[in-house]
Amino acid sequence: MAFDRKLLEIIACPVCKGKLDYDKAKQQLICKADRLAYAINDGIPVLLENKAEPWQDEA
């Protein structure tokens, strides 16, 4: 099941309530403000702070 990009309009980071970016290659939602990555499992984002992983900008 693919992630529905329309969800990006209504979901927010559970920590700071900020905007999330979609990383299609890694199937993650990224909060650049908190430097956290949230996994997407079977098209469903796992927006739990304790399940988030640290994120580093690879650019």
PDB file of N, CA, C and O in Angstrom:
ATOM      1  N   MET A   1       0.853  -1.174   0.000  1.00  0.00           N
ATOM      2  CA  MET A   1       0.000   0.000   0.000  1.00  0.00           C
ATOM      3  C   MET A   1       0.898   1.236   0.000  1.00  0.00           C
ATOM      4  O   MET A   1       1.827   1.335   0.772  1.00  0.00           O
ATOM      5  N   ALA A   2       0.599   2.181  -0.851  1.00  0.00           N
ATOM      6  CA  ALA A   2       1.401   3.398  -0.974  1.00  0.00           C
ATOM      7  C   ALA A   2       0.909   4.479  -0.010  1.00  0.00           C
ATOM      8  O   ALA A   2      -0.266   4.514   0.364  1.00  0.00           O
ATOM      9  N   PHE A   3       1.844   5.329   0.390  1.00  0.00           N
ATOM     10  CA  PHE A   3       1.513   6.450   1.262  1.00  0.00           C
ATOM     11  C   PHE A   3       0.742   7.505   0.470  1.00  0.00           C
ATOM     12  O   PHE A   3       1.141   7.877  -0.633  1.00  0.00           O
ATOM     13  N   ASP A   4      -0.352   7.982   1.014  1.00  0.00           N
ATOM     14  CA  ASP A   4      -1.171   9.009   0.375  1.00  0.00           C
ATOM     15  C   ASP A   4      -0.598  10.383   0.714  1.00  0.00           C
ATOM     16  O   ASP A   4      -0.701  10.851   1.851  1.00  0.00           O
ATOM     17  N   ARG A   5       0.009  11.028  -0.270  1.00  0.00           N
ATOM     18  CA  ARG A   5       0.665  12.326  -0.049  1.00  0.00           C
ATOM     19  C   ARG A   5      -0.309  13.419   0.393  1.00  0.00           C
ATOM     20  O   ARG A   5       0.111  14.425   0.953  1.00  0.00           O
ATOM     21  N   LYS A   6      -1.595  13.236   0.178  1.00  0.00           N
ATOM     22  CA  LYS A   6      -2.581  14.220   0.629  1.00  0.00           C
ATOM     23  C   LYS A   6      -2.603  14.330   2.149  1.00  0.00           C
ATOM     24  O   LYS A   6      -2.992  15.343   2.702  1.00  0.00           O
ATOM     25  N   LEU A   7      -2.157  13.280   2.830  1.00  0.00           N
ATOM     26  CA  LEU A   7      -2.094  13.309   4.293  1.00  0.00           C
ATOM     27  C   LEU A   7      -1.141  14.390   4.802  1.00  0.00           C
ATOM     28  O   LEU A   7      -1.302  14.898   5.912  1.00  0.00           O
ATOM     29  N   LEU A   8      -0.130  14.742   4.006  1.00  0.00           N
ATOM     30  CA  LEU A   8       0.832  15.762   4.426  1.00  0.00           C
ATOM     31  C   LEU A   8       0.167  17.106   4.703  1.00  0.00           C
ATOM     32  O   LEU A   8       0.704  17.925   5.433  1.00  0.00           O
ATOM     33  N   GLU A   9      -1.003  17.322   4.118  1.00  0.00           N
ATOM     34  CA  GLU A   9      -1.735  18.574   4.332  1.00  0.00           C
ATOM     35  C   GLU A   9      -2.378  18.636   5.711  1.00  0.00           C
ATOM     36  O   GLU A   9      -2.642  19.720   6.216  1.00  0.00           O
ATOM     37  N   ILE A  10      -2.627  17.485   6.331  1.00  0.00           N
ATOM     38  CA  ILE A  10      -3.372  17.491   7.597  1.00  0.00           C
ATOM     39  C   ILE A  10      -2.609  16.935   8.795  1.00  0.00           C
ATOM     40  O   ILE A  10      -3.024  17.149   9.925  1.00  0.00           O
ATOM     41  N   ILE A  11      -1.506  16.202   8.544  1.00  0.00           N
ATOM     42  CA  ILE A  11      -0.754  15.668   9.680  1.00  0.00           C
ATOM     43  C   ILE A  11       0.409  16.590  10.019  1.00  0.00           C
ATOM     44  O   ILE A  11       0.849  17.379   9.192  1.00  0.00           O
ATOM     45  N   ALA A  12       0.887  16.486  11.252  1.00  0.00           N
ATOM     46  CA  ALA A  12       1.986  17.322  11.723  1.00  0.00           C
ATOM     47  C   ALA A  12       2.876  16.495  12.646  1.00  0.00           C
ATOM     48  O   ALA A  12       2.490  15.430  13.127  1.00  0.00           O
ATOM     49  N   CYS A  13       4.048  17.027  12.896  1.00  0.00           N
ATOM     50  CA  CYS A  13       4.976  16.380  13.820  1.00  0.00           C
ATOM     51  C   CYS A  13       4.324  16.315  15.200  1.00  0.00           C
ATOM     52  O   CYS A  13       3.822  17.327  15.697  1.00  0.00           O
ATOM     53  N   PRO A  14       4.331  15.158  15.836  1.00  0.00           N
ATOM     54  CA  PRO A  14       3.713  15.051  17.165  1.00  0.00           C
ATOM     55  C   PRO A  14       4.492  15.780  18.258  1.00  0.00           C
ATOM     56  O   PRO A  14       3.950  16.055  19.318  1.00  0.00           O
ATOM     57  N   VAL A  15       5.741  16.137  17.997  1.00  0.00           N
ATOM     58  CA  VAL A  15       6.562  16.823  18.994  1.00  0.00           C
ATOM     59  C   VAL A  15       6.357  18.329  18.930  1.00  0.00           C
ATOM     60  O   VAL A  15       5.969  18.961  19.914  1.00  0.00           O
ATOM     61  N   CYS A  16       6.592  18.917  17.743  1.00  0.00           N
ATOM     62  CA  CYS A  16       6.541  20.384  17.622  1.00  0.00           C
ATOM     63  C   CYS A  16       5.313  20.897  16.879  1.00  0.00           C
ATOM     64  O   CYS A  16       5.112  22.104  16.775  1.00  0.00           O
ATOM     65  N   LYS A  17       4.528  19.993  16.320  1.00  0.00           N
ATOM     66  CA  LYS A  17       3.328  20.322  15.532  1.00  0.00           C
ATOM     67  C   LYS A  17       3.679  21.015  14.220  1.00  0.00           C
ATOM     68  O   LYS A  17       2.857  21.664  13.598  1.00  0.00           O
ATOM     69  N   GLY A  18       4.925  20.845  13.783  1.00  0.00           N
ATOM     70  CA  GLY A  18       5.393  21.461  12.542  1.00  0.00           C
ATOM     71  C   GLY A  18       5.158  20.588  11.326  1.00  0.00           C
ATOM     72  O   GLY A  18       4.644  19.470  11.403  1.00  0.00           O
ATOM     73  N   LYS A  19       5.587  21.110  10.178  1.00  0.00           N
ATOM     74  CA  LYS A  19       5.421  20.468   8.883  1.00  0.00           C
ATOM     75  C   LYS A  19       6.318  19.234   8.775  1.00  0.00           C
ATOM     76  O   LYS A  19       7.438  19.223   9.266  1.00  0.00           O
ATOM     77  N   LEU A  20       5.806  18.209   8.108  1.00  0.00           N
ATOM     78  CA  LEU A  20       6.568  16.997   7.835  1.00  0.00           C
ATOM     79  C   LEU A  20       6.846  16.907   6.338  1.00  0.00           C
ATOM     80  O   LEU A  20       6.006  17.289   5.521  1.00  0.00           O
ATOM     81  N   ASP A  21       8.029  16.410   5.993  1.00  0.00           N
ATOM     82  CA  ASP A  21       8.402  16.179   4.608  1.00  0.00           C
ATOM     83  C   ASP A  21       8.434  14.677   4.354  1.00  0.00           C
ATOM     84  O   ASP A  21       8.793  13.897   5.235  1.00  0.00           O
ATOM     85  N   TYR A  22       8.098  14.296   3.129  1.00  0.00           N
ATOM     86  CA  TYR A  22       8.019  12.883   2.750  1.00  0.00           C
ATOM     87  C   TYR A  22       9.298  12.455   2.040  1.00  0.00           C
ATOM     88  O   TYR A  22       9.714  13.076   1.064  1.00  0.00           O
ATOM     89  N   ASP A  23       9.933  11.418   2.536  1.00  0.00           N
ATOM     90  CA  ASP A  23      11.101  10.809   1.889  1.00  0.00           C
ATOM     91  C   ASP A  23      10.638   9.492   1.291  1.00  0.00           C
ATOM     92  O   ASP A  23      10.514   8.479   2.000  1.00  0.00           O
ATOM     93  N   LYS A  24      10.360   9.520  -0.015  1.00  0.00           N
ATOM     94  CA  LYS A  24       9.802   8.344  -0.688  1.00  0.00           C
ATOM     95  C   LYS A  24      10.784   7.175  -0.687  1.00  0.00           C
ATOM     96  O   LYS A  24      10.389   6.034  -0.469  1.00  0.00           O
ATOM     97  N   ALA A  25      12.063   7.450  -0.906  1.00  0.00           N
ATOM     98  CA  ALA A  25      13.069   6.381  -0.986  1.00  0.00           C
ATOM     99  C   ALA A  25      13.176   5.600   0.320  1.00  0.00           C
ATOM    100  O   ALA A  25      13.301   4.378   0.312  1.00  0.00           O
ATOM    101  N   LYS A  26      13.131   6.303   1.446  1.00  0.00           N
ATOM    102  CA  LYS A  26      13.280   5.644   2.746  1.00  0.00           C
ATOM    103  C   LYS A  26      11.951   5.336   3.421  1.00  0.00           C
ATOM    104  O   LYS A  26      11.920   4.763   4.502  1.00  0.00           O
ATOM    105  N   GLN A  27      10.838   5.762   2.786  1.00  0.00           N
ATOM    106  CA  GLN A  27       9.502   5.576   3.366  1.00  0.00           C
ATOM    107  C   GLN A  27       9.456   6.120   4.796  1.00  0.00           C
ATOM    108  O   GLN A  27       9.174   5.399   5.763  1.00  0.00           O
ATOM    109  N   GLN A  28       9.750   7.436   4.889  1.00  0.00           N
ATOM    110  CA  GLN A  28       9.757   8.125   6.175  1.00  0.00           C
ATOM    111  C   GLN A  28       9.143   9.501   6.022  1.00  0.00           C
ATOM    112  O   GLN A  28       9.162  10.096   4.951  1.00  0.00           O
ATOM    113  N   LEU A  29       8.627   9.999   7.134  1.00  0.00           N
ATOM    114  CA  LEU A  29       8.232  11.395   7.227  1.00  0.00           C
ATOM    115  C   LEU A  29       9.282  12.079   8.092  1.00  0.00           C
ATOM    116  O   LEU A  29       9.644  11.569   9.157  1.00  0.00           O
ATOM    117  N   ILE A  30       9.748  13.230   7.638  1.00  0.00           N
ATOM    118  CA  ILE A  30      10.864  13.917   8.276  1.00  0.00           C
ATOM    119  C   ILE A  30      10.391  15.228   8.894  1.00  0.00           C
ATOM    120  O   ILE A  30       9.730  16.026   8.235  1.00  0.00           O
ATOM    121  N   CYS A  31      10.778  15.448  10.155  1.00  0.00           N
ATOM    122  CA  CYS A  31      10.599  16.744  10.797  1.00  0.00           C
ATOM    123  C   CYS A  31      11.988  17.367  10.886  1.00  0.00           C
ATOM    124  O   CYS A  31      12.824  16.934  11.683  1.00  0.00           O
ATOM    125  N   LYS A  32      12.232  18.361  10.035  1.00  0.00           N
ATOM    126  CA  LYS A  32      13.550  18.995  10.005  1.00  0.00           C
ATOM    127  C   LYS A  32      13.798  19.841  11.244  1.00  0.00           C
ATOM    128  O   LYS A  32      14.934  19.978  11.678  1.00  0.00           O
ATOM    129  N   ALA A  33      12.756  20.384  11.834  1.00  0.00           N
ATOM    130  CA  ALA A  33      12.910  21.216  13.033  1.00  0.00           C
ATOM    131  C   ALA A  33      13.415  20.396  14.215  1.00  0.00           C
ATOM    132  O   ALA A  33      14.316  20.824  14.938  1.00  0.00           O
ATOM    133  N   ASP A  34      12.858  19.220  14.407  1.00  0.00           N
ATOM    134  CA  ASP A  34      13.251  18.361  15.526  1.00  0.00           C
ATOM    135  C   ASP A  34      14.307  17.330  15.131  1.00  0.00           C
ATOM    136  O   ASP A  34      14.778  16.581  15.988  1.00  0.00           O
ATOM    137  N   ARG A  35      14.604  17.261  13.812  1.00  0.00           N
ATOM    138  CA  ARG A  35      15.581  16.307  13.282  1.00  0.00           C
ATOM    139  C   ARG A  35      15.184  14.872  13.637  1.00  0.00           C
ATOM    140  O   ARG A  35      15.983  14.086  14.129  1.00  0.00           O
ATOM    141  N   LEU A  36      13.900  14.567  13.367  1.00  0.00           N
ATOM    142  CA  LEU A  36      13.355  13.239  13.622  1.00  0.00           C
ATOM    143  C   LEU A  36      12.763  12.661  12.342  1.00  0.00           C
ATOM    144  O   LEU A  36      12.226  13.391  11.508  1.00  0.00           O
ATOM    145  N   ALA A  37      12.850  11.333  12.218  1.00  0.00           N
ATOM    146  CA  ALA A  37      12.257  10.618  11.088  1.00  0.00           C
ATOM    147  C   ALA A  37      11.236   9.622  11.627  1.00  0.00           C
ATOM    148  O   ALA A  37      11.527   8.864  12.548  1.00  0.00           O
ATOM    149  N   TYR A  38      10.062   9.634  11.031  1.00  0.00           N
ATOM    150  CA  TYR A  38       8.972   8.731  11.421  1.00  0.00           C
ATOM    151  C   TYR A  38       8.760   7.720  10.294  1.00  0.00           C
ATOM    152  O   TYR A  38       8.585   8.097   9.135  1.00  0.00           O
ATOM    153  N   ALA A  39       8.749   6.464  10.623  1.00  0.00           N
ATOM    154  CA  ALA A  39       8.588   5.395   9.636  1.00  0.00           C
ATOM    155  C   ALA A  39       7.176   5.382   9.066  1.00  0.00           C
ATOM    156  O   ALA A  39       6.217   5.814   9.711  1.00  0.00           O
ATOM    157  N   ILE A  40       7.073   4.867   7.846  1.00  0.00           N
ATOM    158  CA  ILE A  40       5.781   4.604   7.206  1.00  0.00           C
ATOM    159  C   ILE A  40       5.733   3.100   6.973  1.00  0.00           C
ATOM    160  O   ILE A  40       6.533   2.557   6.226  1.00  0.00           O
ATOM    161  N   ASN A  41       4.799   2.422   7.635  1.00  0.00           N
ATOM    162  CA  ASN A  41       4.650   0.970   7.518  1.00  0.00           C
ATOM    163  C   ASN A  41       3.356   0.638   6.783  1.00  0.00           C
ATOM    164  O   ASN A  41       2.281   1.009   7.234  1.00  0.00           O
ATOM    165  N   ASP A  42       3.486  -0.031   5.657  1.00  0.00           N
ATOM    166  CA  ASP A  42       2.320  -0.410   4.834  1.00  0.00           C
ATOM    167  C   ASP A  42       1.440   0.785   4.515  1.00  0.00           C
ATOM    168  O   ASP A  42       0.207   0.697   4.559  1.00  0.00           O
ATOM    169  N   GLY A  43       2.065   1.930   4.226  1.00  0.00           N
ATOM    170  CA  GLY A  43       1.326   3.132   3.854  1.00  0.00           C
ATOM    171  C   GLY A  43       0.792   3.926   5.026  1.00  0.00           C
ATOM    172  O   GLY A  43       0.150   4.955   4.837  1.00  0.00           O
ATOM    173  N   ILE A  44       1.066   3.484   6.246  1.00  0.00           N
ATOM    174  CA  ILE A  44       0.545   4.152   7.442  1.00  0.00           C
ATOM    175  C   ILE A  44       1.700   4.780   8.221  1.00  0.00           C
ATOM    176  O   ILE A  44       2.618   4.071   8.649  1.00  0.00           O
ATOM    177  N   PRO A  45       1.671   6.111   8.413  1.00  0.00           N
ATOM    178  CA  PRO A  45       2.744   6.750   9.180  1.00  0.00           C
ATOM    179  C   PRO A  45       2.647   6.411  10.669  1.00  0.00           C
ATOM    180  O   PRO A  45       1.560   6.396  11.241  1.00  0.00           O
ATOM    181  N   VAL A  46       3.791   6.113  11.261  1.00  0.00           N
ATOM    182  CA  VAL A  46       3.870   5.801  12.694  1.00  0.00           C
ATOM    183  C   VAL A  46       4.340   7.080  13.391  1.00  0.00           C
ATOM    184  O   VAL A  46       5.530   7.316  13.539  1.00  0.00           O
ATOM    185  N   LEU A  47       3.390   7.898  13.808  1.00  0.00           N
ATOM    186  CA  LEU A  47       3.697   9.207  14.382  1.00  0.00           C
ATOM    187  C   LEU A  47       3.736   9.146  15.904  1.00  0.00           C
ATOM    188  O   LEU A  47       2.978   9.828  16.595  1.00  0.00           O
ATOM    189  N   LEU A  48       4.635   8.334  16.412  1.00  0.00           N
ATOM    190  CA  LEU A  48       4.834   8.203  17.851  1.00  0.00           C
ATOM    191  C   LEU A  48       6.246   8.677  18.173  1.00  0.00           C
ATOM    192  O   LEU A  48       7.222   8.208  17.576  1.00  0.00           O
ATOM    193  N   GLU A  49       6.356   9.600  19.118  1.00  0.00           N
ATOM    194  CA  GLU A  49       7.653  10.176  19.451  1.00  0.00           C
ATOM    195  C   GLU A  49       8.659   9.099  19.858  1.00  0.00           C
ATOM    196  O   GLU A  49       9.828   9.153  19.463  1.00  0.00           O
ATOM    197  N   ASN A  50       8.220   8.104  20.612  1.00  0.00           N
ATOM    198  CA  ASN A  50       9.151   7.072  21.075  1.00  0.00           C
ATOM    199  C   ASN A  50       9.563   6.096  19.967  1.00  0.00           C
ATOM    200  O   ASN A  50      10.477   5.309  20.152  1.00  0.00           O
ATOM    201  N   LYS A  51       8.913   6.135  18.814  1.00  0.00           N
ATOM    202  CA  LYS A  51       9.279   5.294  17.672  1.00  0.00           C
ATOM    203  C   LYS A  51      10.093   6.061  16.627  1.00  0.00           C
ATOM    204  O   LYS A  51      10.579   5.471  15.659  1.00  0.00           O
ATOM    205  N   ALA A  52      10.252   7.368  16.799  1.00  0.00           N
ATOM    206  CA  ALA A  52      10.998   8.185  15.850  1.00  0.00           C
ATOM    207  C   ALA A  52      12.486   7.885  15.943  1.00  0.00           C
ATOM    208  O   ALA A  52      12.993   7.482  16.987  1.00  0.00           O
ATOM    209  N   GLU A  53      13.166   8.079  14.815  1.00  0.00           N
ATOM    210  CA  GLU A  53      14.609   7.893  14.755  1.00  0.00           C
ATOM    211  C   GLU A  53      15.279   9.237  14.502  1.00  0.00           C
ATOM    212  O   GLU A  53      14.689  10.102  13.866  1.00  0.00           O
ATOM    213  N   PRO A  54      16.503   9.415  14.972  1.00  0.00           N
ATOM    214  CA  PRO A  54      17.224  10.653  14.664  1.00  0.00           C
ATOM    215  C   PRO A  54      17.412  10.779  13.145  1.00  0.00           C
ATOM    216  O   PRO A  54      17.616   9.782  12.457  1.00  0.00           O
ATOM    217  N   TRP A  55      17.344  12.005  12.642  1.00  0.00           N
ATOM    218  CA  TRP A  55      17.490  12.255  11.201  1.00  0.00           C
ATOM    219  C   TRP A  55      18.628  13.220  10.969  1.00  0.00           C
ATOM    220  O   TRP A  55      18.795  14.197  11.709  1.00  0.00           O
ATOM    221  N   GLN A  56      19.406  12.957   9.933  1.00  0.00           N
ATOM    222  CA  GLN A  56      20.471  13.861   9.518  1.00  0.00           C
ATOM    223  C   GLN A  56      20.287  14.183   8.053  1.00  0.00           C
ATOM    224  O   GLN A  56      20.022  13.283   7.243  1.00  0.00           O
ATOM    225  N   ASP A  57      20.456  15.447   7.720  1.00  0.00           N
ATOM    226  CA  ASP A  57      20.347  15.887   6.331  1.00  0.00           C
ATOM    227  C   ASP A  57      21.514  15.316   5.542  1.00  0.00           C
ATOM    228  O   ASP A  57      22.665  15.496   5.910  1.00  0.00           O
ATOM    229  N   GLU A  58      21.208  14.612   4.458  1.00  0.00           N
ATOM    230  CA  GLU A  58      22.243  13.969   3.652  1.00  0.00           C
ATOM    231  C   GLU A  58      22.686  14.831   2.487  1.00  0.00           C
ATOM    232  O   GLU A  58      23.492  14.394   1.679  1.00  0.00           O
ATOM    233  N   ALA A  59      22.164  16.021   2.379  1.00  0.00           N
ATOM    234  CA  ALA A  59      22.489  16.882   1.225  1.00  0.00           C
ATOM    235  C   ALA A  59      23.804  17.587   1.372  1.00  0.00           C
ATOM    236  O   ALA A  59      24.512  17.640   2.259  1.00  0.00           O
TER     237      ALA A  59
END
